Amino acid sequence: MASMSKYAEEQYELVKSSRNVLFDFCRTISPDDFVNQNSSFGRGGSVRNLLVHIANTYEYWIGNTALKNDIVYAEYEQYNNITDVIKLFGQVDQFMDEFIKAIDCINEIHYKIQNVKSSAHPLKLFTHVITHEYHHKGQILSLSRHLNYIPVDTDILR
């Protein structure tokens, strides 16, 4: 049986491929629409803010919590175009690569949410960050429809 890191590596490559389809689509969104905030969508309600929020979640759970790095979290206003956001995800990919390489050696990851201590298996954190990304990717595509764009298929199987 293959190691968990092998499966995680393959899975994350699929996530990145799907993410790149979204990034290509975001290149077609006007600069004004990219940062246009719609209160019907959470986390600031713009394409940019949702993408930065996705990166923040990777930063928190993988970079900070799992790898114990001192992360300086990305702020929405630092990223005004898709090129900047893609660079941010390059940093996310770096600590995801580090996490995936170490995943077989990590037993439990300890964390605290709302003053409650808990722990999780690394697979649970890995699953959390990628499903979180797909949740918000759906919001981005819905938001784009509200902005009069035709969303693309970003599924793994497309």
mmCIF file of C-alpha atoms in Angstrom, residues 72-146:
data_model
loop_
_atom_site.group_PDB
_atom_site.id
_atom_site.type_symbol
_atom_site.label_atom_id
_atom_site.label_comp_id
_atom_site.label_asym_id
_atom_site.label_seq_id
_atom_site.Cartn_x
_atom_site.Cartn_y
_atom_site.Cartn_z
ATOM 1 C CA VAL A 72 2.285 36.565 8.342
ATOM 2 C CA TYR A 73 -1.253 36.259 7.041
ATOM 3 C CA ALA A 74 -2.134 37.698 3.658
ATOM 4 C CA GLU A 75 -4.416 40.730 3.778
ATOM 5 C CA TYR A 76 -7.011 41.371 1.104
ATOM 6 C CA GLU A 77 -5.739 44.814 0.146
ATOM 7 C CA GLN A 78 -2.269 43.458 -0.674
ATOM 8 C CA TYR A 79 -3.663 41.517 -3.649
ATOM 9 C CA ASN A 80 -5.332 43.655 -6.288
ATOM 10 C CA ASN A 81 -5.091 41.355 -9.290
ATOM 11 C CA ILE A 82 -5.010 37.679 -10.141
ATOM 12 C CA THR A 83 -1.249 37.721 -10.771
ATOM 13 C CA ASP A 84 -0.666 38.771 -7.158
ATOM 14 C CA VAL A 85 -3.065 36.089 -5.906
ATOM 15 C CA ILE A 86 -1.303 33.411 -7.969
ATOM 16 C CA LYS A 87 1.984 34.398 -6.304
ATOM 17 C CA LEU A 88 0.285 34.058 -2.912
ATOM 18 C CA PHE A 89 -0.789 30.532 -3.809
ATOM 19 C CA GLY A 90 2.797 29.779 -4.813
ATOM 20 C CA GLN A 91 3.664 30.332 -1.151
ATOM 21 C CA VAL A 92 0.727 28.141 -0.111
ATOM 22 C CA ASP A 93 2.029 25.400 -2.417
ATOM 23 C CA GLN A 94 5.461 25.586 -0.786
ATOM 24 C CA PHE A 95 4.227 24.824 2.702
ATOM 25 C CA MET A 96 1.727 22.280 1.370
ATOM 26 C CA ASP A 97 4.676 20.477 -0.230
ATOM 27 C CA GLU A 98 6.491 20.569 3.107
ATOM 28 C CA PHE A 99 3.404 19.287 4.928
ATOM 29 C CA ILE A 100 2.810 16.489 2.408
ATOM 30 C CA LYS A 101 6.416 15.314 2.693
ATOM 31 C CA ALA A 102 6.062 15.165 6.486
ATOM 32 C CA ILE A 103 2.513 13.795 6.646
ATOM 33 C CA ASP A 104 3.568 10.166 7.274
ATOM 34 C CA CYS A 105 5.622 11.239 10.313
ATOM 35 C CA ILE A 106 2.915 13.335 11.980
ATOM 36 C CA ASN A 107 0.601 11.508 14.360
ATOM 37 C CA GLU A 108 -1.627 14.267 15.697
ATOM 38 C CA ILE A 109 -1.792 18.011 15.229
ATOM 39 C CA HIS A 110 -2.802 19.968 18.302
ATOM 40 C CA TYR A 111 -4.736 23.198 18.021
ATOM 41 C CA LYS A 112 -7.072 25.476 19.917
ATOM 42 C CA ILE A 113 -10.283 27.020 18.589
ATOM 43 C CA GLN A 114 -12.357 29.399 20.702
ATOM 44 C CA ASN A 115 -10.304 28.408 23.764
ATOM 45 C CA VAL A 116 -11.056 24.710 23.261
ATOM 46 C CA LYS A 117 -8.005 22.484 22.806
ATOM 47 C CA SER A 118 -8.255 19.635 20.366
ATOM 48 C CA SER A 119 -6.208 17.566 17.977
ATOM 49 C CA ALA A 120 -6.614 16.063 14.548
ATOM 50 C CA HIS A 121 -4.933 13.524 12.345
ATOM 51 C CA PRO A 122 -3.032 15.208 9.482
ATOM 52 C CA LEU A 123 -5.434 13.688 6.952
ATOM 53 C CA LYS A 124 -8.268 15.585 8.621
ATOM 54 C CA LEU A 125 -6.438 18.926 8.257
ATOM 55 C CA PHE A 126 -5.500 18.107 4.679
ATOM 56 C CA THR A 127 -9.122 17.267 3.882
ATOM 57 C CA HIS A 128 -10.359 20.379 5.649
ATOM 58 C CA VAL A 129 -8.223 22.829 3.675
ATOM 59 C CA ILE A 130 -8.999 21.348 0.272
ATOM 60 C CA THR A 131 -12.754 21.006 0.872
ATOM 61 C CA HIS A 132 -12.747 24.566 2.242
ATOM 62 C CA GLU A 133 -11.098 25.701 -0.993
ATOM 63 C CA TYR A 134 -13.759 23.975 -3.107
ATOM 64 C CA HIS A 135 -16.560 25.496 -1.039
ATOM 65 C CA HIS A 136 -15.284 29.010 -1.661
ATOM 66 C CA LYS A 137 -14.409 28.226 -5.276
ATOM 67 C CA GLY A 138 -18.110 27.549 -5.773
ATOM 68 C CA GLN A 139 -18.895 30.904 -4.211
ATOM 69 C CA ILE A 140 -16.430 32.612 -6.571
ATOM 70 C CA LEU A 141 -18.092 31.013 -9.582
ATOM 71 C CA SER A 142 -21.562 32.001 -8.306
ATOM 72 C CA LEU A 143 -20.348 35.524 -7.655
ATOM 73 C CA SER A 144 -18.943 35.693 -11.177
ATOM 74 C CA ARG A 145 -22.369 34.802 -12.554
ATOM 75 C CA HIS A 146 -23.820 37.751 -10.575
#
